[in-house]
């Protein structure tokens, strides 16, 4: 049976701490809750400024690189023409780049593990990857048929996986930026995606076209074979997923007041 | 008021004073001035924008007939033309349209109720579809548009229906309800035709701006 952890505010994103001994959830009141994974007890509530760097990336709507060296946020620069701008700032908050990023809103963003690359998908279905050192466009993906809602780099930085409205996980080789693989099996649109820290597993979470509150599935994939290994039920759209570094837990947040922990071993 | 508007006012006033701008029917010069200015600003406006939404899909077929025989839903014809703010035709324009089916669902696997129309010399387009259904996250019926054309800014917008229960019979007052609809102009009056198979019709003209 999965364990449910309760929160006073809606949990939007989750990440493990201390090798999996603790789970952090970023909440709608702009605070993080930290639970003890083994007991489910609430350890502490943290303000944004005191988030450890390893979970700073949780604090949406800003996307932060690991270690907190860079943040990026998406803006619509001009409402009439729906033009997206991705604004990248350094640790001091000073603008580093303002990058044009397609039309109609940015649907998803992610930094590579070392923060050297930033990827952003747009609702016009385009996806861009930039070099964060100089703002150079490394890859402009124009061949996706539909918008991506979730994205993650593998922890070794080798792969970029993204998925969205057509239920397919697209995987790019981050050395050549060629599309390497397509994984299918999720029965709904995909709204959350996370690699395990050893890069061997991938978790994806669904989003029903019927409503946000419709039950969906969470899939755990073996990344090497591209086959789903296990399936879990989820009560509603999955906002965020995390796999613990010790391989024991899968955590899921739904934008609600509870987080679900599935034991994997 | 900026300098450009100020200059325009002076020129207009000058034209009226010199008899270069005259009213077709007797009219006070202040009224003539106001009417001209109003017509001029309206003529120059591109179609208001709307949000793109999460369900745009590339690669839709160039078909006008979106409904299949026996499809549930209220038959709807959409007619319109594509021009720019100078009133010129825009050959080469592409009009992407997508909408929910009668139950409020988008086709994300295939291309039902999706099309990309190539606009020809005549600058007009027609869609044979159904009134889109309602869905929970966006409770006003709408058709999405993405229009691109060489030399013009890409426009993303939506067409709405004045008959939609969402507007309670008064779109002029209710269009801004819940921040769903950005502009009154996008809510189109609906004509009902009874000959043959009854169907509804709206006109949705698109005005692009030069890039
Ligand atoms: Fe929509």
Coordinates of C-alpha atoms and ligand atoms in Angstrom, one line a residue:
Chain A
X1 CA 0.0 0.0 0.0
X2 CA 1.3 3.5 -0.8
X3 CA 1.8 5.9 2.0
X4 CA 0.2 9.3 2.0
X5 CA 1.9 12.3 3.5
X6 CA -0.2 15.3 4.3
X7 CA 0.6 19.0 3.9
X8 CA -1.2 22.2 5.0
X9 CA -0.8 23.6 1.5
X10 CA -1.0 22.1 -2.0
X11 CA 2.2 20.3 -3.0
X12 CA 3.4 21.2 -6.5
X13 CA 6.8 19.5 -6.8
X14 CA 8.7 16.8 -4.9
X15 CA 12.4 15.9 -4.6
X16 CA 14.4 13.6 -2.3
X17 CA 17.0 14.8 0.2
X18 CA 19.7 13.0 2.2
X19 CA 20.0 10.1 -0.3
X20 CA 16.3 9.4 0.0
X21 CA 16.0 9.6 3.8
X22 CA 13.9 12.8 3.4
X23 CA 11.3 14.0 0.9
X24 CA 10.8 17.7 0.2
X25 CA 7.6 19.2 -1.3
X26 CA 7.3 22.7 -2.7
X27 CA 3.9 24.1 -1.8
X28 CA 1.4 26.7 -3.0
X29 CA 2.2 28.9 0.0
X30 CA 5.7 29.2 -1.3
X31 CA 7.2 27.1 1.4
X32 CA 8.7 23.6 1.3
X33 CA 7.7 20.8 3.6
X34 CA 10.3 18.2 4.5
X35 CA 9.2 14.7 5.6
X36 CA 11.1 11.8 7.0
X37 CA 10.7 9.2 4.3
X38 CA 10.7 6.1 6.6
X39 CA 8.2 7.4 9.2
X40 CA 6.3 9.9 7.1
X41 CA 6.6 12.5 9.9
X42 CA 7.0 16.2 9.0
X43 CA 10.5 17.3 9.8
X44 CA 10.4 21.0 9.0
X45 CA 8.9 23.7 6.9
X46 CA 11.4 25.9 4.9
X47 CA 11.1 29.3 3.4
X48 CA 12.2 29.7 -0.1
X49 CA 15.5 31.5 0.9
X50 CA 16.5 28.6 3.1
X51 CA 16.0 25.8 0.6
X52 CA 19.1 23.6 0.3
X53 CA 20.6 24.0 -3.2
X54 CA 19.7 20.4 -4.1
X55 CA 16.0 21.2 -3.9
X56 CA 16.1 24.8 -5.0
X57 CA 15.0 23.6 -8.4
X58 CA 11.6 22.8 -7.0
X59 CA 10.6 26.3 -6.4
X60 CA 8.5 27.0 -9.5
X61 CA 7.6 29.1 -11.4
X62 CA 11.3 29.9 -11.6
X63 CA 13.5 27.0 -12.8
X64 CA 16.8 26.9 -11.0
X65 CA 20.0 25.0 -12.0
X66 CA 21.4 22.6 -9.5
X67 CA 23.5 24.5 -7.0
X68 CA 21.4 27.6 -7.7
X69 CA 23.9 29.3 -10.0
X70 CA 21.2 30.2 -12.6
X71 CA 17.5 30.7 -12.7
X72 CA 15.2 31.0 -15.7
X73 CA 11.7 32.2 -16.0
X74 CA 9.4 32.4 -19.0
X75 CA 7.6 35.6 -20.0
X76 CA 5.2 36.5 -22.7
X77 CA 6.9 39.7 -23.9
X78 CA 4.0 40.9 -26.0
X79 CA 0.4 39.7 -25.5
X80 CA -0.9 40.6 -28.9
X81 CA 1.8 38.5 -30.7
X82 CA 2.2 35.8 -28.0
X83 CA 6.0 36.0 -28.1
X84 CA 7.8 34.0 -25.5
X85 CA 11.0 35.2 -23.9
X86 CA 13.1 33.0 -21.5
X87 CA 14.9 35.2 -19.0
X88 CA 18.1 33.7 -17.5
X89 CA 19.6 35.3 -14.4
X90 CA 22.7 34.6 -12.4
X91 CA 22.9 34.1 -8.7
X92 CA 22.9 37.8 -8.0
X93 CA 19.6 38.2 -9.9
X94 CA 21.2 40.1 -12.8
X95 CA 20.0 39.3 -16.3
X96 CA 22.3 37.0 -18.3
X97 CA 20.2 36.5 -21.3
X98 CA 16.7 37.1 -22.7
X99 CA 16.1 34.4 -25.3
X100 CA 13.3 34.3 -27.8
X101 CA 11.5 31.0 -27.3
X102 CA 8.6 30.5 -29.8
X103 CA 5.0 31.5 -29.4
X104 CA 2.0 31.0 -27.1
X105 CA 3.7 30.4 -23.8
X106 CA 6.5 28.2 -22.5
X107 CA 5.1 24.8 -21.4
X108 CA 8.2 23.4 -19.8
X109 CA 11.8 24.2 -18.9
X110 CA 14.8 22.3 -17.5
X111 CA 18.5 22.9 -16.9
X112 CA 21.0 20.2 -17.6
X113 CA 22.5 18.7 -14.3
X114 CA 25.5 21.0 -14.4
X115 CA 23.6 24.0 -15.6
X116 CA 25.5 24.2 -18.9
X117 CA 22.4 23.8 -21.0
X118 CA 18.8 25.1 -20.7
X119 CA 15.9 23.5 -22.6
X120 CA 12.5 25.1 -23.0
X121 CA 9.4 23.7 -24.8
X122 CA 6.7 26.1 -26.1
X123 CA 3.0 25.6 -26.7
X124 CA 3.7 26.1 -30.5
X125 CA 5.4 22.7 -30.2
X126 CA 8.9 24.0 -30.7
X127 CA 11.7 23.1 -28.3
X128 CA 15.0 24.9 -27.8
X129 CA 18.2 24.1 -26.1
X130 CA 20.7 26.9 -25.3
X131 CA 24.3 27.0 -24.0
X132 CA 24.0 28.9 -20.8
X133 CA 27.6 30.2 -21.1
X134 CA 26.9 32.3 -24.1
X135 CA 23.2 32.0 -25.0
X136 CA 23.9 30.1 -28.2
X137 CA 21.1 28.1 -29.5
X138 CA 22.3 24.5 -29.5
X139 CA 19.2 22.8 -31.0
X140 CA 15.9 24.0 -32.3
X141 CA 13.5 21.1 -32.4
X142 CA 10.7 21.8 -34.9
X143 CA 9.6 18.3 -35.6
X144 CA 7.5 17.6 -32.5
X145 CA 3.8 17.3 -33.4
X146 CA 2.5 18.6 -30.1
X147 CA 3.4 20.4 -26.9
X148 CA 5.6 18.9 -24.2
X149 CA 4.4 19.3 -20.6
X150 CA 7.3 17.5 -18.7
X151 CA 11.0 17.3 -19.2
X152 CA 14.1 16.0 -17.4
X153 CA 17.8 15.5 -18.2
X154 CA 19.3 12.2 -17.2
X155 CA 21.6 12.8 -14.1
X156 CA 24.7 12.2 -16.2
X157 CA 23.5 14.8 -18.7
X158 CA 23.6 12.4 -21.6
X159 CA 19.9 12.3 -22.4
X160 CA 17.0 14.8 -22.5
X161 CA 13.6 13.3 -22.1
X162 CA 10.3 15.2 -22.8
X163 CA 6.7 14.2 -23.0
X164 CA 3.3 15.8 -23.2
X165 CA -0.1 15.7 -24.9
X166 CA 0.6 12.8 -27.3
X167 CA 1.6 10.4 -24.5
X168 CA 5.0 9.7 -26.0
X169 CA 8.3 10.1 -24.3
X170 CA 10.8 11.7 -26.7
X171 CA 14.5 11.2 -25.8
X172 CA 17.3 13.2 -27.3
X173 CA 21.0 12.5 -27.2
X174 CA 22.4 15.5 -25.5
X175 CA 25.8 15.1 -27.2
X176 CA 24.4 15.3 -30.7
X177 CA 20.9 16.7 -30.0
X178 CA 19.5 14.1 -32.3
X179 CA 16.2 12.4 -31.4
X180 CA 17.3 9.0 -30.2
X181 CA 14.2 7.2 -29.0
X182 CA 10.4 7.3 -28.5
X183 CA 8.8 5.5 -25.7
X184 CA 5.1 4.7 -25.7
X185 CA 2.9 3.1 -23.1
X186 CA 1.5 5.8 -20.9
X187 CA -2.3 5.6 -21.3
X188 CA -2.9 9.4 -20.8
X189 CA -1.1 12.7 -21.6
X190 CA 2.1 13.0 -19.7
X191 CA 2.4 15.8 -17.1
X192 CA 5.4 14.7 -15.0
X193 CA 8.6 12.9 -15.8
X194 CA 11.7 12.1 -13.7
X195 CA 14.9 10.1 -14.1
X196 CA 16.3 8.1 -11.2
X197 CA 19.7 9.3 -10.0
X198 CA 21.5 6.3 -11.5
X199 CA 19.7 7.1 -14.8
X200 CA 18.4 3.5 -15.1
X201 CA 14.8 4.2 -14.5
X202 CA 12.3 6.8 -15.6
X203 CA 9.0 7.6 -14.0
X204 CA 6.1 9.2 -15.9
X205 CA 2.8 10.5 -14.6
X206 CA -0.5 11.0 -16.5
X207 CA -2.9 13.8 -17.1
X208 CA -6.4 12.8 -18.3
X209 CA -8.0 14.8 -21.2
X210 CA -11.3 14.6 -19.3
X211 CA -10.4 16.7 -16.3
X212 CA -7.4 17.4 -14.0
X213 CA -9.2 15.4 -11.3
X214 CA -9.6 12.2 -13.3
X215 CA -7.6 9.2 -12.1
X216 CA -4.5 8.3 -14.1
X217 CA -1.4 6.0 -14.1
X218 CA 2.2 6.4 -13.0
X219 CA 4.6 4.3 -15.0
X220 CA 8.1 3.2 -14.0
X221 CA 10.3 2.5 -17.0
X222 CA 13.5 0.6 -17.4
X223 CA 15.3 3.2 -19.4
X224 CA 17.7 0.8 -21.2
X225 CA 15.0 -1.5 -22.6
X226 CA 12.4 1.3 -23.0
X227 CA 9.8 -0.9 -21.4
X228 CA 7.4 0.0 -18.5
X229 CA 8.3 -2.1 -15.5
X230 CA 5.5 -1.2 -13.1
X231 CA 2.3 0.8 -13.1
X232 CA 0.7 2.6 -10.1
X233 CA -2.7 4.3 -9.8
X234 CA -2.8 8.0 -9.2
X235 CA -5.9 9.9 -8.0
X236 CA -5.6 12.9 -10.4
X237 CA -3.2 14.7 -12.7
X238 CA 0.4 14.0 -11.6
X239 CA 2.3 17.3 -11.1
X240 CA 5.7 16.0 -10.1
X241 CA 7.6 12.7 -9.6
X242 CA 10.8 11.8 -7.8
X243 CA 12.7 8.6 -7.4
X244 CA 14.8 8.2 -4.3
X245 CA 18.6 7.8 -4.8
X246 CA 18.6 4.6 -2.7
X247 CA 16.1 3.1 -5.2
X248 CA 13.5 2.4 -2.6
X249 CA 10.8 5.1 -3.2
X250 CA 8.7 6.8 -5.8
X251 CA 7.1 10.0 -4.7
X252 CA 4.3 11.7 -6.5
X253 CA 2.6 15.1 -6.1
X254 CA -0.7 16.1 -7.6
X255 CA -1.1 19.8 -6.7
X256 CA -3.2 18.7 -3.7
X257 CA -2.6 18.5 0.0
X258 CA -1.1 15.1 -0.1
X259 CA 1.9 13.4 -1.5
X260 CA 2.0 9.7 -2.2
X261 CA 5.0 7.5 -1.6
X262 CA 5.2 4.1 -3.3
X263 CA 7.7 1.5 -1.9
X264 CA 9.8 0.1 -4.8
X265 CA 11.9 -2.4 -2.8
Chain B
X1 CA -1.4 61.3 -26.5
X2 CA 1.8 60.9 -28.4
X3 CA 3.4 63.1 -31.1
X4 CA 2.2 60.8 -33.9
X5 CA -1.4 61.1 -32.8
X6 CA -1.0 64.8 -32.4
X7 CA 0.3 65.3 -36.0
X8 CA -2.5 63.1 -37.3
X9 CA -5.1 65.3 -35.5
X10 CA -3.6 68.4 -37.1
X11 CA -3.6 66.9 -40.6
X12 CA -7.2 65.7 -40.2
X13 CA -8.3 69.1 -39.0
X14 CA -6.5 70.7 -41.9
X15 CA -8.2 68.3 -44.4
X16 CA -11.6 69.2 -43.0
X17 CA -10.9 72.9 -43.0
X18 CA -9.7 72.8 -46.7
X19 CA -12.7 70.7 -47.8
X20 CA -10.5 67.7 -48.5
X21 CA -12.5 65.5 -46.1
X22 CA -16.2 66.1 -46.4
X23 CA -19.2 64.2 -45.1
X24 CA -21.6 62.4 -47.5
X25 CA -24.5 63.7 -45.4
X26 CA -24.6 67.0 -43.6
X27 CA -22.6 66.7 -40.4
X28 CA -20.9 69.0 -37.9
X29 CA -17.1 69.1 -38.5
X30 CA -16.4 67.8 -35.0
X31 CA -18.6 64.8 -35.6
X32 CA -17.0 64.2 -39.0
X33 CA -13.6 64.5 -37.3
X34 CA -14.6 61.9 -34.6
X35 CA -16.2 59.5 -37.1
X36 CA -13.1 59.5 -39.4
X37 CA -10.8 59.0 -36.5
X38 CA -12.9 56.1 -35.2
X39 CA -13.0 54.4 -38.6
X40 CA -9.3 54.9 -39.1
X41 CA -8.3 53.3 -35.8
X42 CA -10.7 50.4 -36.4
X43 CA -9.5 49.8 -39.9
X44 CA -5.9 49.7 -38.6
X45 CA -6.4 47.1 -35.9
X46 CA -5.2 43.5 -36.3
X47 CA -7.5 40.8 -35.0
X48 CA -7.1 40.6 -31.2
X49 CA -5.0 37.8 -29.9
X50 CA -6.0 35.0 -27.6
X51 CA -4.0 32.3 -25.8
X52 CA -2.7 29.3 -27.8
X53 CA -3.7 26.7 -25.2
X54 CA -2.0 23.3 -24.7
X55 CA -3.5 21.4 -27.6
X56 CA -2.1 22.8 -30.8
X57 CA -0.9 20.1 -33.2
X58 CA 1.3 20.5 -36.2
X59 CA 0.7 18.8 -39.5
X60 CA -3.1 19.0 -39.8
X61 CA -4.6 18.3 -43.2
X62 CA -5.8 21.0 -45.7
X63 CA -9.5 20.2 -45.5
X64 CA -12.6 22.4 -45.2
X65 CA -14.9 19.6 -44.2
X66 CA -14.1 18.7 -40.6
X67 CA -17.3 16.9 -39.7
X68 CA -18.1 13.4 -40.9
X69 CA -21.6 12.2 -41.7
X70 CA -23.3 11.2 -38.5
X71 CA -21.0 13.1 -36.2
X72 CA -22.9 14.3 -33.2
X73 CA -23.1 18.0 -32.6
X74 CA -24.7 21.1 -34.1
X75 CA -23.5 21.6 -37.7
X76 CA -21.5 24.9 -38.1
X77 CA -20.1 26.7 -41.1
X78 CA -17.4 29.3 -40.5
X79 CA -16.6 31.7 -43.3
X80 CA -14.0 34.4 -43.3
X81 CA -11.2 36.1 -45.2
X82 CA -7.6 36.8 -44.4
X83 CA -6.3 40.4 -45.0
X84 CA -3.8 42.7 -43.4
X85 CA -4.2 46.0 -41.6
X86 CA -3.7 47.8 -45.0
X87 CA -6.7 45.9 -46.4
X88 CA -4.5 43.9 -48.7
X89 CA -4.9 40.2 -49.5
X90 CA -2.4 37.9 -48.0
X91 CA -1.7 35.1 -50.4
X92 CA 0.3 32.3 -49.0
X93 CA -1.3 32.6 -45.5
X94 CA -1.9 29.4 -43.6
X95 CA -4.7 29.1 -41.2
X96 CA -4.5 26.4 -38.5
X97 CA -7.8 25.7 -36.8
X98 CA -8.5 23.2 -34.0
X99 CA -11.4 22.7 -31.7
X100 CA -13.0 20.2 -29.3
X101 CA -15.6 17.8 -30.5
X102 CA -19.2 18.1 -29.3
X103 CA -18.2 16.5 -26.0
X104 CA -15.5 19.0 -25.4
X105 CA -12.6 16.7 -26.2
X106 CA -9.6 17.5 -28.4
X107 CA -8.2 14.8 -30.7
X108 CA -4.6 14.4 -29.5
X109 CA -3.7 11.2 -31.3
X110 CA -5.1 12.1 -34.7
X111 CA -6.5 15.2 -36.5
X112 CA -10.3 15.2 -36.0
X113 CA -11.6 18.7 -36.0
X114 CA -8.2 20.1 -37.0
X115 CA -7.1 21.6 -40.3
X116 CA -4.5 23.8 -41.8
X117 CA -6.0 25.8 -44.7
X118 CA -3.8 27.3 -47.4
X119 CA -5.3 30.7 -48.3
X120 CA -5.4 31.3 -52.0
X121 CA -5.8 34.4 -54.2
X122 CA -9.5 34.8 -53.3
X123 CA -8.4 35.2 -49.6
X124 CA -11.5 33.5 -48.3
X125 CA -11.9 30.3 -46.3
X126 CA -14.8 28.1 -45.3
X127 CA -15.0 25.4 -42.6
X128 CA -17.8 22.9 -42.3
X129 CA -17.7 21.7 -38.7
X130 CA -19.8 21.5 -35.6
X131 CA -20.2 23.8 -32.7
X132 CA -17.4 22.9 -30.3
X133 CA -18.4 21.4 -27.0
X134 CA -17.7 22.9 -23.6
X135 CA -14.9 21.6 -21.4
X136 CA -14.2 22.2 -17.7
X137 CA -11.0 24.2 -17.9
X138 CA -12.2 26.6 -20.5
X139 CA -16.0 26.9 -20.2
X140 CA -16.7 29.1 -23.3
X141 CA -17.1 27.3 -26.7
X142 CA -14.3 28.3 -29.0
X143 CA -12.3 27.5 -32.1
X144 CA -8.5 28.0 -32.0
X145 CA -6.7 29.8 -34.8
X146 CA -3.0 30.2 -35.6
X147 CA -2.4 32.2 -38.8
X148 CA 1.0 32.7 -40.4
X149 CA 1.8 34.4 -43.6
X150 CA 5.0 35.5 -45.4
X151 CA 5.9 39.0 -44.4
X152 CA 3.4 39.1 -41.5
X153 CA 3.3 38.5 -37.8
X154 CA 1.9 35.2 -36.7
X155 CA -1.5 35.6 -35.1
X156 CA -2.9 33.3 -32.4
X157 CA -6.5 33.8 -31.6
X158 CA -9.9 32.2 -30.9
X159 CA -13.4 32.6 -32.2
X160 CA -16.3 32.5 -29.7
X161 CA -20.1 32.2 -30.2
X162 CA -22.6 34.9 -29.0
X163 CA -25.2 32.1 -28.5
X164 CA -23.0 30.3 -25.9
X165 CA -24.8 29.9 -22.6
X166 CA -21.6 31.2 -21.0
X167 CA -22.5 34.7 -22.1
X168 CA -26.1 34.5 -20.7
X169 CA -27.4 36.2 -23.8
X170 CA -25.4 39.3 -23.3
X171 CA -21.8 38.9 -24.7
X172 CA -21.3 42.7 -24.6
X173 CA -21.6 42.6 -20.8
X174 CA -20.4 39.1 -20.0
X175 CA -17.5 38.5 -22.5
X176 CA -14.9 39.3 -19.8
X177 CA -16.4 37.0 -17.2
X178 CA -13.8 34.8 -15.4
X179 CA -11.1 36.3 -17.7
X180 CA -11.9 33.7 -20.3
X181 CA -12.4 35.9 -23.4
X182 CA -10.0 38.8 -24.0
X183 CA -11.9 40.8 -26.6
X184 CA -15.6 41.4 -27.3
X185 CA -14.7 41.4 -31.0
X186 CA -13.9 37.7 -30.9
X187 CA -17.4 36.8 -29.9
X188 CA -19.2 36.3 -33.2
X189 CA -23.0 36.6 -33.8
X190 CA -24.5 33.3 -34.9
X191 CA -26.8 33.0 -38.0
X192 CA -29.2 30.0 -38.2
X193 CA -30.0 28.6 -41.6
X194 CA -33.0 26.3 -41.9
X195 CA -32.9 25.3 -45.6
X196 CA -31.8 21.7 -46.2
X197 CA -30.1 20.5 -43.1
X198 CA -30.3 23.3 -40.4
X199 CA -26.9 24.7 -39.5
X200 CA -25.4 27.7 -37.8
X201 CA -22.9 30.0 -39.3
X202 CA -20.4 32.6 -38.1
X203 CA -18.1 35.0 -39.9
X204 CA -14.6 35.2 -38.6
X205 CA -12.4 37.5 -40.7
X206 CA -8.7 37.7 -39.8
X207 CA -6.6 40.8 -40.0
X208 CA -2.8 40.3 -39.9
X209 CA -0.1 42.9 -39.2
X210 CA 2.9 43.3 -41.5
X211 CA 6.0 42.0 -39.9
Ligands
LIG1 FE1 -9.3 25.1 -26.3

